[in-house]
């Protein structure tokens, strides 16, 4: 009785001589790459636009806040304008 | 010091990174034969192999910036191909019925003495290894189909050498049981060698 693994090794040697199939996938690969690049670019553009809009809103709000904090008379004028039409 | 990367590959890789589609197509055409042969060990279905080969080259493209040129380009492509193939097996193995079917098929396998052509031998060996868990199957596929040493297997899979040796030992022990069930080793005078 021979070692089963030795017999398997002989089978593997025969298997390695198998003529293997081939093909040409270059066209399909390029198409898939273009598709994936398109699908990642659009969400990024949306995200970037959203970020710009948010940043602009925060900037304007911050400017108003800073102005109110740094101008000590601003609250007085606000109160005066509420009393005196 | 000579670079291990061929000049044509270097030229096409640089051009592909600069957005030259034709350069990348040349790289694909140059190495798709090797990758087809490699992915044929992960599936015997032609359509599946086609898909896997495409997946390999798409992944190669998006990883191209990480290629350091310390080894020939094909070695790096083969590592990615092995990873793609291994993940394919892991996805399939989640369906336990697939593995049970492979074991069942193996129990009814014809005697090895009836295997004559290289194609039959390839199919038989593939079905035998299909009955193993993916990690063990991976190690033995590289060992038997690509004749890699345990050290080379470790390098290809990015596993430690000791881990590969442990998995190889377990895989061969499990395989021995499967082989004995299939009648290997019983008739040593069958003239199959």
PDB file of C-alpha atoms in Angstrom:
ATOM      1  CA  UNK A   1       0.000   0.000   0.000  1.00  0.00           C
ATOM      2  CA  UNK A   2       1.415   3.373  -1.039  1.00  0.00           C
ATOM      3  CA  UNK A   3       1.181   6.625   0.912  1.00  0.00           C
ATOM      4  CA  UNK A   4      -1.988   8.400  -0.327  1.00  0.00           C
ATOM      5  CA  UNK A   5      -0.172  11.744  -0.268  1.00  0.00           C
ATOM      6  CA  UNK A   6       2.531  10.374  -2.562  1.00  0.00           C
ATOM      7  CA  UNK A   7      -0.116   9.256  -4.997  1.00  0.00           C
ATOM      8  CA  UNK A   8      -1.701  12.692  -4.738  1.00  0.00           C
ATOM      9  CA  UNK A   9       1.649  14.287  -5.543  1.00  0.00           C
ATOM     10  CA  UNK A  10       1.776  12.252  -8.780  1.00  0.00           C
ATOM     11  CA  UNK A  11      -1.768  13.328  -9.598  1.00  0.00           C
ATOM     12  CA  UNK A  12      -0.779  16.959  -8.961  1.00  0.00           C
ATOM     13  CA  UNK A  13       2.182  16.597 -11.328  1.00  0.00           C
ATOM     14  CA  UNK A  14      -0.216  15.490 -14.061  1.00  0.00           C
ATOM     15  CA  UNK A  15      -2.637  18.301 -13.182  1.00  0.00           C
ATOM     16  CA  UNK A  16       0.122  20.891 -13.613  1.00  0.00           C
ATOM     17  CA  UNK A  17       0.462  19.839 -17.256  1.00  0.00           C
ATOM     18  CA  UNK A  18      -3.132  20.821 -17.943  1.00  0.00           C
ATOM     19  CA  UNK A  19      -3.612  23.241 -20.815  1.00  0.00           C
ATOM     20  CA  UNK A  20      -5.338  26.184 -19.186  1.00  0.00           C
ATOM     21  CA  UNK A  21      -7.860  28.544 -20.784  1.00  0.00           C
ATOM     22  CA  UNK A  22      -7.067  32.139 -21.589  1.00  0.00           C
ATOM     23  CA  UNK A  23      -9.015  35.181 -22.729  1.00  0.00           C
ATOM     24  CA  UNK A  24      -8.828  38.916 -23.289  1.00  0.00           C
ATOM     25  CA  UNK A  25     -10.360  41.024 -20.544  1.00  0.00           C
ATOM     26  CA  UNK A  26      -8.535  44.318 -21.216  1.00  0.00           C
ATOM     27  CA  UNK A  27     -11.571  46.077 -22.714  1.00  0.00           C
ATOM     28  CA  UNK A  28     -13.896  45.029 -19.911  1.00  0.00           C
ATOM     29  CA  UNK A  29     -11.322  45.916 -17.250  1.00  0.00           C
ATOM     30  CA  UNK A  30     -10.979  49.468 -18.594  1.00  0.00           C
ATOM     31  CA  UNK A  31     -14.780  49.810 -18.732  1.00  0.00           C
ATOM     32  CA  UNK A  32     -15.082  48.704 -15.097  1.00  0.00           C
ATOM     33  CA  UNK A  33     -12.349  51.118 -14.009  1.00  0.00           C
ATOM     34  CA  UNK A  34     -14.131  54.032 -15.726  1.00  0.00           C
ATOM     35  CA  UNK A  35     -17.406  52.983 -14.074  1.00  0.00           C
ATOM     36  CA  UNK A  36     -15.847  52.825 -10.603  1.00  0.00           C
ATOM     37  CA  UNK A  37     -14.133  56.178 -11.054  1.00  0.00           C
ATOM     38  CA  UNK A  38     -17.457  57.742 -12.076  1.00  0.00           C
ATOM     39  CA  UNK A  39     -19.287  56.254  -9.105  1.00  0.00           C
ATOM     40  CA  UNK A  40     -16.754  57.624  -6.581  1.00  0.00           C
ATOM     41  CA  UNK A  41     -16.467  61.092  -8.208  1.00  0.00           C
ATOM     42  CA  UNK A  42     -20.191  62.021  -7.975  1.00  0.00           C
ATOM     43  CA  UNK A  43     -20.666  61.470  -4.201  1.00  0.00           C
ATOM     44  CA  UNK A  44     -17.412  63.334  -3.588  1.00  0.00           C
ATOM     45  CA  UNK A  45     -18.650  66.319  -5.611  1.00  0.00           C
ATOM     46  CA  UNK A  46     -21.920  66.371  -3.650  1.00  0.00           C
ATOM     47  CA  UNK A  47     -20.032  66.145  -0.374  1.00  0.00           C
ATOM     48  CA  UNK A  48     -17.645  68.922  -1.412  1.00  0.00           C
ATOM     49  CA  UNK A  49     -20.529  71.229  -2.412  1.00  0.00           C
ATOM     50  CA  UNK A  50     -22.324  70.550   0.855  1.00  0.00           C
ATOM     51  CA  UNK A  51     -19.159  71.304   2.804  1.00  0.00           C
ATOM     52  CA  UNK A  52     -18.704  74.657   1.034  1.00  0.00           C
ATOM     53  CA  UNK A  53     -22.307  75.696   1.724  1.00  0.00           C
ATOM     54  CA  UNK A  54     -22.048  74.703   5.394  1.00  0.00           C
ATOM     55  CA  UNK A  55     -18.708  76.480   5.748  1.00  0.00           C
ATOM     56  CA  UNK A  56     -20.173  79.674   4.225  1.00  0.00           C
ATOM     57  CA  UNK A  57     -23.140  79.611   6.614  1.00  0.00           C
ATOM     58  CA  UNK A  58     -20.889  79.057   9.618  1.00  0.00           C
ATOM     59  CA  UNK A  59     -18.616  81.920   8.486  1.00  0.00           C
ATOM     60  CA  UNK A  60     -21.512  84.385   8.217  1.00  0.00           C
ATOM     61  CA  UNK A  61     -22.953  83.364  11.572  1.00  0.00           C
ATOM     62  CA  UNK A  62     -19.534  83.567  13.209  1.00  0.00           C
ATOM     63  CA  UNK A  63     -18.983  87.058  11.796  1.00  0.00           C
ATOM     64  CA  UNK A  64     -22.276  88.258  13.289  1.00  0.00           C
ATOM     65  CA  UNK A  65     -21.432  86.669  16.641  1.00  0.00           C
ATOM     66  CA  UNK A  66     -17.936  88.151  16.756  1.00  0.00           C
ATOM     67  CA  UNK A  67     -19.295  91.527  15.827  1.00  0.00           C
ATOM     68  CA  UNK A  68     -21.822  91.365  18.669  1.00  0.00           C
ATOM     69  CA  UNK A  69     -19.190  90.301  21.180  1.00  0.00           C
ATOM     70  CA  UNK A  70     -16.531  92.860  20.207  1.00  0.00           C
ATOM     71  CA  UNK A  71     -18.745  95.934  19.860  1.00  0.00           C
ATOM     72  CA  UNK A  72     -19.799  96.851  23.414  1.00  0.00           C
ATOM     73  CA  UNK A  73     -22.304  99.434  22.217  1.00  0.00           C
ATOM     74  CA  UNK A  74     -24.108  97.114  19.842  1.00  0.00           C
ATOM     75  CA  UNK A  75     -26.383  95.661  22.553  1.00  0.00           C
ATOM     76  CA  UNK A  76     -27.146  99.205  23.759  1.00  0.00           C
ATOM     77  CA  UNK A  77     -28.151 100.327  20.282  1.00  0.00           C
ATOM     78  CA  UNK A  78     -30.253  97.208  19.906  1.00  0.00           C
ATOM     79  CA  UNK A  79     -32.058  97.990  23.172  1.00  0.00           C
ATOM     80  CA  UNK A  80     -32.382 101.716  22.238  1.00  0.00           C
ATOM     81  CA  UNK A  81     -33.849 100.858  18.856  1.00  0.00           C
ATOM     82  CA  UNK A  82     -36.400  98.645  20.572  1.00  0.00           C
ATOM     83  CA  UNK A  83     -37.483 101.539  22.870  1.00  0.00           C
ATOM     84  CA  UNK A  84     -37.181 104.512  20.494  1.00  0.00           C
ATOM     85  CA  UNK A  85     -38.934 103.931  17.186  1.00  0.00           C
TER      86      UNK A  85
ATOM     87  CA  UNK B   1      21.798  47.816  -9.056  1.00  0.00           C
ATOM     88  CA  UNK B   2      19.406  46.251 -11.580  1.00  0.00           C
ATOM     89  CA  UNK B   3      15.732  46.775 -10.928  1.00  0.00           C
ATOM     90  CA  UNK B   4      13.679  43.555 -10.827  1.00  0.00           C
ATOM     91  CA  UNK B   5      10.965  45.331 -12.807  1.00  0.00           C
ATOM     92  CA  UNK B   6      11.159  45.112 -16.606  1.00  0.00           C
ATOM     93  CA  UNK B   7      11.662  48.431 -18.424  1.00  0.00           C
ATOM     94  CA  UNK B   8       8.466  47.947 -20.446  1.00  0.00           C
ATOM     95  CA  UNK B   9       6.517  47.415 -17.227  1.00  0.00           C
ATOM     96  CA  UNK B  10       8.074  50.482 -15.591  1.00  0.00           C
ATOM     97  CA  UNK B  11       7.201  52.595 -18.608  1.00  0.00           C
ATOM     98  CA  UNK B  12       3.600  51.354 -18.779  1.00  0.00           C
ATOM     99  CA  UNK B  13       3.057  51.644 -15.006  1.00  0.00           C
ATOM    100  CA  UNK B  14       4.242  55.269 -15.020  1.00  0.00           C
ATOM    101  CA  UNK B  15       2.053  56.064 -18.018  1.00  0.00           C
ATOM    102  CA  UNK B  16      -0.969  54.319 -16.467  1.00  0.00           C
ATOM    103  CA  UNK B  17      -0.513  56.332 -13.261  1.00  0.00           C
ATOM    104  CA  UNK B  18      -0.535  59.448 -15.453  1.00  0.00           C
ATOM    105  CA  UNK B  19      -3.897  58.378 -16.846  1.00  0.00           C
ATOM    106  CA  UNK B  20      -2.839  56.601 -20.050  1.00  0.00           C
ATOM    107  CA  UNK B  21      -5.520  53.921 -20.569  1.00  0.00           C
ATOM    108  CA  UNK B  22      -3.621  52.267 -23.415  1.00  0.00           C
ATOM    109  CA  UNK B  23      -0.618  51.778 -21.147  1.00  0.00           C
ATOM    110  CA  UNK B  24      -2.767  49.976 -18.615  1.00  0.00           C
ATOM    111  CA  UNK B  25      -4.387  47.898 -21.364  1.00  0.00           C
ATOM    112  CA  UNK B  26      -0.879  46.787 -22.407  1.00  0.00           C
ATOM    113  CA  UNK B  27      -0.133  45.673 -18.841  1.00  0.00           C
ATOM    114  CA  UNK B  28      -3.379  43.688 -18.741  1.00  0.00           C
ATOM    115  CA  UNK B  29      -2.672  42.035 -22.105  1.00  0.00           C
ATOM    116  CA  UNK B  30       0.862  41.177 -21.009  1.00  0.00           C
ATOM    117  CA  UNK B  31      -0.126  39.370 -17.825  1.00  0.00           C
ATOM    118  CA  UNK B  32      -3.725  38.217 -18.256  1.00  0.00           C
ATOM    119  CA  UNK B  33      -2.583  34.777 -19.469  1.00  0.00           C
ATOM    120  CA  UNK B  34      -0.720  34.169 -16.210  1.00  0.00           C
ATOM    121  CA  UNK B  35      -3.636  35.445 -14.164  1.00  0.00           C
ATOM    122  CA  UNK B  36      -6.145  33.291 -16.071  1.00  0.00           C
ATOM    123  CA  UNK B  37      -4.022  30.226 -15.319  1.00  0.00           C
ATOM    124  CA  UNK B  38      -3.846  31.213 -11.665  1.00  0.00           C
ATOM    125  CA  UNK B  39      -7.569  31.917 -11.258  1.00  0.00           C
ATOM    126  CA  UNK B  40      -8.426  28.592 -12.931  1.00  0.00           C
ATOM    127  CA  UNK B  41      -7.278  27.059  -9.627  1.00  0.00           C
ATOM    128  CA  UNK B  42      -9.976  29.018  -7.796  1.00  0.00           C
ATOM    129  CA  UNK B  43     -12.870  28.040 -10.034  1.00  0.00           C
ATOM    130  CA  UNK B  44     -13.387  25.627 -12.911  1.00  0.00           C
ATOM    131  CA  UNK B  45     -16.262  27.705 -14.281  1.00  0.00           C
ATOM    132  CA  UNK B  46     -15.119  29.775 -17.258  1.00  0.00           C
ATOM    133  CA  UNK B  47     -17.495  32.706 -16.596  1.00  0.00           C
ATOM    134  CA  UNK B  48     -16.451  32.888 -12.949  1.00  0.00           C
ATOM    135  CA  UNK B  49     -12.769  32.820 -13.900  1.00  0.00           C
ATOM    136  CA  UNK B  50     -13.386  35.619 -16.389  1.00  0.00           C
ATOM    137  CA  UNK B  51     -15.000  37.714 -13.634  1.00  0.00           C
ATOM    138  CA  UNK B  52     -12.200  36.968 -11.188  1.00  0.00           C
ATOM    139  CA  UNK B  53      -9.502  37.943 -13.694  1.00  0.00           C
ATOM    140  CA  UNK B  54     -11.274  41.248 -14.311  1.00  0.00           C
ATOM    141  CA  UNK B  55     -11.557  41.809 -10.562  1.00  0.00           C
ATOM    142  CA  UNK B  56      -7.819  41.207 -10.195  1.00  0.00           C
ATOM    143  CA  UNK B  57      -6.867  43.782 -12.810  1.00  0.00           C
ATOM    144  CA  UNK B  58      -9.317  46.375 -11.496  1.00  0.00           C
ATOM    145  CA  UNK B  59      -7.793  45.974  -8.052  1.00  0.00           C
ATOM    146  CA  UNK B  60      -4.284  46.124  -9.523  1.00  0.00           C
ATOM    147  CA  UNK B  61      -5.180  49.415 -11.212  1.00  0.00           C
ATOM    148  CA  UNK B  62      -6.477  51.068  -8.028  1.00  0.00           C
ATOM    149  CA  UNK B  63      -3.440  49.798  -6.086  1.00  0.00           C
ATOM    150  CA  UNK B  64      -0.889  50.762  -8.740  1.00  0.00           C
ATOM    151  CA  UNK B  65       0.371  53.715  -6.726  1.00  0.00           C
ATOM    152  CA  UNK B  66       1.435  51.314  -3.978  1.00  0.00           C
ATOM    153  CA  UNK B  67       3.673  49.195  -6.216  1.00  0.00           C
ATOM    154  CA  UNK B  68       7.202  49.711  -4.896  1.00  0.00           C
ATOM    155  CA  UNK B  69       9.128  47.860  -7.615  1.00  0.00           C
ATOM    156  CA  UNK B  70      11.061  45.635  -5.179  1.00  0.00           C
ATOM    157  CA  UNK B  71      10.011  42.516  -7.095  1.00  0.00           C
ATOM    158  CA  UNK B  72       8.856  41.853 -10.679  1.00  0.00           C
ATOM    159  CA  UNK B  73       5.437  43.282 -11.443  1.00  0.00           C
ATOM    160  CA  UNK B  74       3.936  39.821 -12.041  1.00  0.00           C
ATOM    161  CA  UNK B  75       4.846  38.755  -8.475  1.00  0.00           C
ATOM    162  CA  UNK B  76       2.875  41.692  -7.114  1.00  0.00           C
ATOM    163  CA  UNK B  77      -0.059  40.960  -9.451  1.00  0.00           C
ATOM    164  CA  UNK B  78      -0.036  37.297  -8.326  1.00  0.00           C
ATOM    165  CA  UNK B  79      -0.324  38.391  -4.682  1.00  0.00           C
ATOM    166  CA  UNK B  80      -3.393  40.441  -5.489  1.00  0.00           C
ATOM    167  CA  UNK B  81      -4.814  37.583  -7.581  1.00  0.00           C
ATOM    168  CA  UNK B  82      -4.335  35.138  -4.703  1.00  0.00           C
ATOM    169  CA  UNK B  83      -6.145  37.515  -2.348  1.00  0.00           C
ATOM    170  CA  UNK B  84      -9.051  37.938  -4.820  1.00  0.00           C
ATOM    171  CA  UNK B  85      -9.322  34.166  -5.248  1.00  0.00           C
ATOM    172  CA  UNK B  86      -9.163  33.509  -1.511  1.00  0.00           C
ATOM    173  CA  UNK B  87     -11.929  36.039  -0.804  1.00  0.00           C
ATOM    174  CA  UNK B  88     -14.011  34.356  -3.495  1.00  0.00           C
ATOM    175  CA  UNK B  89     -13.672  31.012  -1.690  1.00  0.00           C
ATOM    176  CA  UNK B  90     -14.515  32.622   1.645  1.00  0.00           C
ATOM    177  CA  UNK B  91     -17.694  34.110   0.178  1.00  0.00           C
ATOM    178  CA  UNK B  92     -18.649  30.688  -1.225  1.00  0.00           C
ATOM    179  CA  UNK B  93     -17.790  28.893   2.020  1.00  0.00           C
ATOM    180  CA  UNK B  94     -20.337  31.021   3.902  1.00  0.00           C
ATOM    181  CA  UNK B  95     -22.862  28.885   2.114  1.00  0.00           C
ATOM    182  CA  UNK B  96     -22.259  25.664   4.073  1.00  0.00           C
ATOM    183  CA  UNK B  97     -24.298  23.675   1.585  1.00  0.00           C
ATOM    184  CA  UNK B  98     -21.559  24.288  -1.011  1.00  0.00           C
ATOM    185  CA  UNK B  99     -18.945  22.600   1.136  1.00  0.00           C
ATOM    186  CA  UNK B 100     -21.280  19.763   2.105  1.00  0.00           C
ATOM    187  CA  UNK B 101     -21.993  19.162  -1.583  1.00  0.00           C
ATOM    188  CA  UNK B 102     -18.251  19.058  -2.298  1.00  0.00           C
ATOM    189  CA  UNK B 103     -17.751  16.458   0.416  1.00  0.00           C
ATOM    190  CA  UNK B 104     -20.679  14.437  -0.877  1.00  0.00           C
ATOM    191  CA  UNK B 105     -19.348  14.606  -4.435  1.00  0.00           C
ATOM    192  CA  UNK B 106     -15.989  13.488  -3.217  1.00  0.00           C
ATOM    193  CA  UNK B 107     -17.424  10.402  -1.524  1.00  0.00           C
ATOM    194  CA  UNK B 108     -18.731   9.250  -4.880  1.00  0.00           C
ATOM    195  CA  UNK B 109     -15.532  10.167  -6.734  1.00  0.00           C
ATOM    196  CA  UNK B 110     -14.188   7.616  -9.147  1.00  0.00           C
ATOM    197  CA  UNK B 111     -10.931   5.820  -8.344  1.00  0.00           C
ATOM    198  CA  UNK B 112      -7.739   7.722  -9.085  1.00  0.00           C
ATOM    199  CA  UNK B 113      -6.598   4.849 -11.311  1.00  0.00           C
ATOM    200  CA  UNK B 114      -9.228   5.978 -13.838  1.00  0.00           C
ATOM    201  CA  UNK B 115      -7.756   9.479 -14.086  1.00  0.00           C
ATOM    202  CA  UNK B 116      -5.687   9.662 -17.249  1.00  0.00           C
ATOM    203  CA  UNK B 117      -5.512  13.148 -18.783  1.00  0.00           C
ATOM    204  CA  UNK B 118      -4.002  16.305 -17.203  1.00  0.00           C
ATOM    205  CA  UNK B 119      -7.411  17.980 -17.449  1.00  0.00           C
ATOM    206  CA  UNK B 120      -9.066  15.118 -15.544  1.00  0.00           C
ATOM    207  CA  UNK B 121      -6.259  15.243 -12.979  1.00  0.00           C
ATOM    208  CA  UNK B 122      -6.752  19.008 -12.582  1.00  0.00           C
ATOM    209  CA  UNK B 123     -10.502  18.593 -12.140  1.00  0.00           C
ATOM    210  CA  UNK B 124     -10.083  15.737  -9.663  1.00  0.00           C
ATOM    211  CA  UNK B 125      -7.526  17.606  -7.556  1.00  0.00           C
ATOM    212  CA  UNK B 126      -9.672  20.744  -7.607  1.00  0.00           C
ATOM    213  CA  UNK B 127     -12.726  18.809  -6.343  1.00  0.00           C
ATOM    214  CA  UNK B 128     -10.667  17.100  -3.666  1.00  0.00           C
ATOM    215  CA  UNK B 129      -9.322  20.384  -2.319  1.00  0.00           C
ATOM    216  CA  UNK B 130     -12.787  21.958  -2.545  1.00  0.00           C
ATOM    217  CA  UNK B 131     -13.824  19.798   0.413  1.00  0.00           C
ATOM    218  CA  UNK B 132     -11.335  21.625   2.680  1.00  0.00           C
ATOM    219  CA  UNK B 133     -11.901  24.910   4.576  1.00  0.00           C
ATOM    220  CA  UNK B 134     -10.622  27.933   2.610  1.00  0.00           C
ATOM    221  CA  UNK B 135      -7.434  28.495   4.664  1.00  0.00           C
ATOM    222  CA  UNK B 136      -6.266  24.899   4.273  1.00  0.00           C
ATOM    223  CA  UNK B 137      -7.412  24.751   0.678  1.00  0.00           C
ATOM    224  CA  UNK B 138      -5.398  27.893  -0.078  1.00  0.00           C
ATOM    225  CA  UNK B 139      -2.175  26.464   1.312  1.00  0.00           C
ATOM    226  CA  UNK B 140      -2.510  23.153  -0.526  1.00  0.00           C
ATOM    227  CA  UNK B 141      -3.572  24.786  -3.799  1.00  0.00           C
ATOM    228  CA  UNK B 142      -0.402  26.861  -3.828  1.00  0.00           C
ATOM    229  CA  UNK B 143       1.633  23.827  -2.806  1.00  0.00           C
ATOM    230  CA  UNK B 144       0.255  21.354  -5.335  1.00  0.00           C
ATOM    231  CA  UNK B 145      -0.738  23.539  -8.276  1.00  0.00           C
ATOM    232  CA  UNK B 146       2.021  26.159  -8.132  1.00  0.00           C
ATOM    233  CA  UNK B 147       4.713  24.075  -6.370  1.00  0.00           C
ATOM    234  CA  UNK B 148       5.449  26.839  -3.873  1.00  0.00           C
ATOM    235  CA  UNK B 149       7.464  26.128  -0.740  1.00  0.00           C
ATOM    236  CA  UNK B 150       5.959  26.977   2.646  1.00  0.00           C
ATOM    237  CA  UNK B 151       8.169  30.083   2.771  1.00  0.00           C
ATOM    238  CA  UNK B 152       6.943  31.219  -0.656  1.00  0.00           C
ATOM    239  CA  UNK B 153       3.344  30.510   0.378  1.00  0.00           C
ATOM    240  CA  UNK B 154       3.850  32.690   3.470  1.00  0.00           C
ATOM    241  CA  UNK B 155       5.165  35.489   1.255  1.00  0.00           C
ATOM    242  CA  UNK B 156       2.322  35.182  -1.227  1.00  0.00           C
ATOM    243  CA  UNK B 157      -0.370  35.221   1.482  1.00  0.00           C
ATOM    244  CA  UNK B 158       1.363  37.596   3.887  1.00  0.00           C
ATOM    245  CA  UNK B 159       1.050  34.974   6.657  1.00  0.00           C
ATOM    246  CA  UNK B 160       3.844  34.003   8.981  1.00  0.00           C
ATOM    247  CA  UNK B 161       5.935  31.006   7.988  1.00  0.00           C
ATOM    248  CA  UNK B 162       4.995  29.140  11.177  1.00  0.00           C
ATOM    249  CA  UNK B 163       1.301  29.711  10.521  1.00  0.00           C
ATOM    250  CA  UNK B 164       1.652  28.284   7.013  1.00  0.00           C
ATOM    251  CA  UNK B 165       3.465  25.218   8.379  1.00  0.00           C
ATOM    252  CA  UNK B 166       0.724  24.616  10.953  1.00  0.00           C
ATOM    253  CA  UNK B 167      -2.030  24.973   8.344  1.00  0.00           C
ATOM    254  CA  UNK B 168      -0.138  22.767   5.898  1.00  0.00           C
ATOM    255  CA  UNK B 169       0.191  20.053   8.534  1.00  0.00           C
ATOM    256  CA  UNK B 170      -3.534  20.210   9.412  1.00  0.00           C
ATOM    257  CA  UNK B 171      -4.546  20.300   5.766  1.00  0.00           C
ATOM    258  CA  UNK B 172      -2.462  17.268   4.818  1.00  0.00           C
ATOM    259  CA  UNK B 173      -3.805  15.327   7.792  1.00  0.00           C
ATOM    260  CA  UNK B 174      -7.387  16.123   6.770  1.00  0.00           C
ATOM    261  CA  UNK B 175      -6.581  15.387   3.160  1.00  0.00           C
ATOM    262  CA  UNK B 176      -5.125  12.001   4.011  1.00  0.00           C
ATOM    263  CA  UNK B 177      -8.508  11.007   5.472  1.00  0.00           C
ATOM    264  CA  UNK B 178     -10.296  12.157   2.316  1.00  0.00           C
ATOM    265  CA  UNK B 179      -7.810  10.323   0.114  1.00  0.00           C
ATOM    266  CA  UNK B 180      -8.196   7.072   2.003  1.00  0.00           C
ATOM    267  CA  UNK B 181     -11.970   7.321   1.564  1.00  0.00           C
ATOM    268  CA  UNK B 182     -11.426   7.824  -2.175  1.00  0.00           C
ATOM    269  CA  UNK B 183      -9.279   4.707  -2.403  1.00  0.00           C
ATOM    270  CA  UNK B 184      -5.886   6.336  -2.766  1.00  0.00           C
ATOM    271  CA  UNK B 185      -2.979   4.098  -1.880  1.00  0.00           C
ATOM    272  CA  UNK B 186      -4.992   0.879  -1.933  1.00  0.00           C
ATOM    273  CA  UNK B 187      -4.036  -0.380  -5.387  1.00  0.00           C
ATOM    274  CA  UNK B 188      -0.409   0.512  -5.859  1.00  0.00           C
ATOM    275  CA  UNK B 189      -0.026  -1.716  -8.918  1.00  0.00           C
ATOM    276  CA  UNK B 190      -2.718  -0.028 -11.018  1.00  0.00           C
ATOM    277  CA  UNK B 191      -0.156   1.457 -13.387  1.00  0.00           C
ATOM    278  CA  UNK B 192      -1.611   4.936 -12.878  1.00  0.00           C
ATOM    279  CA  UNK B 193       1.811   6.477 -12.233  1.00  0.00           C
TER     280      UNK B 193
END
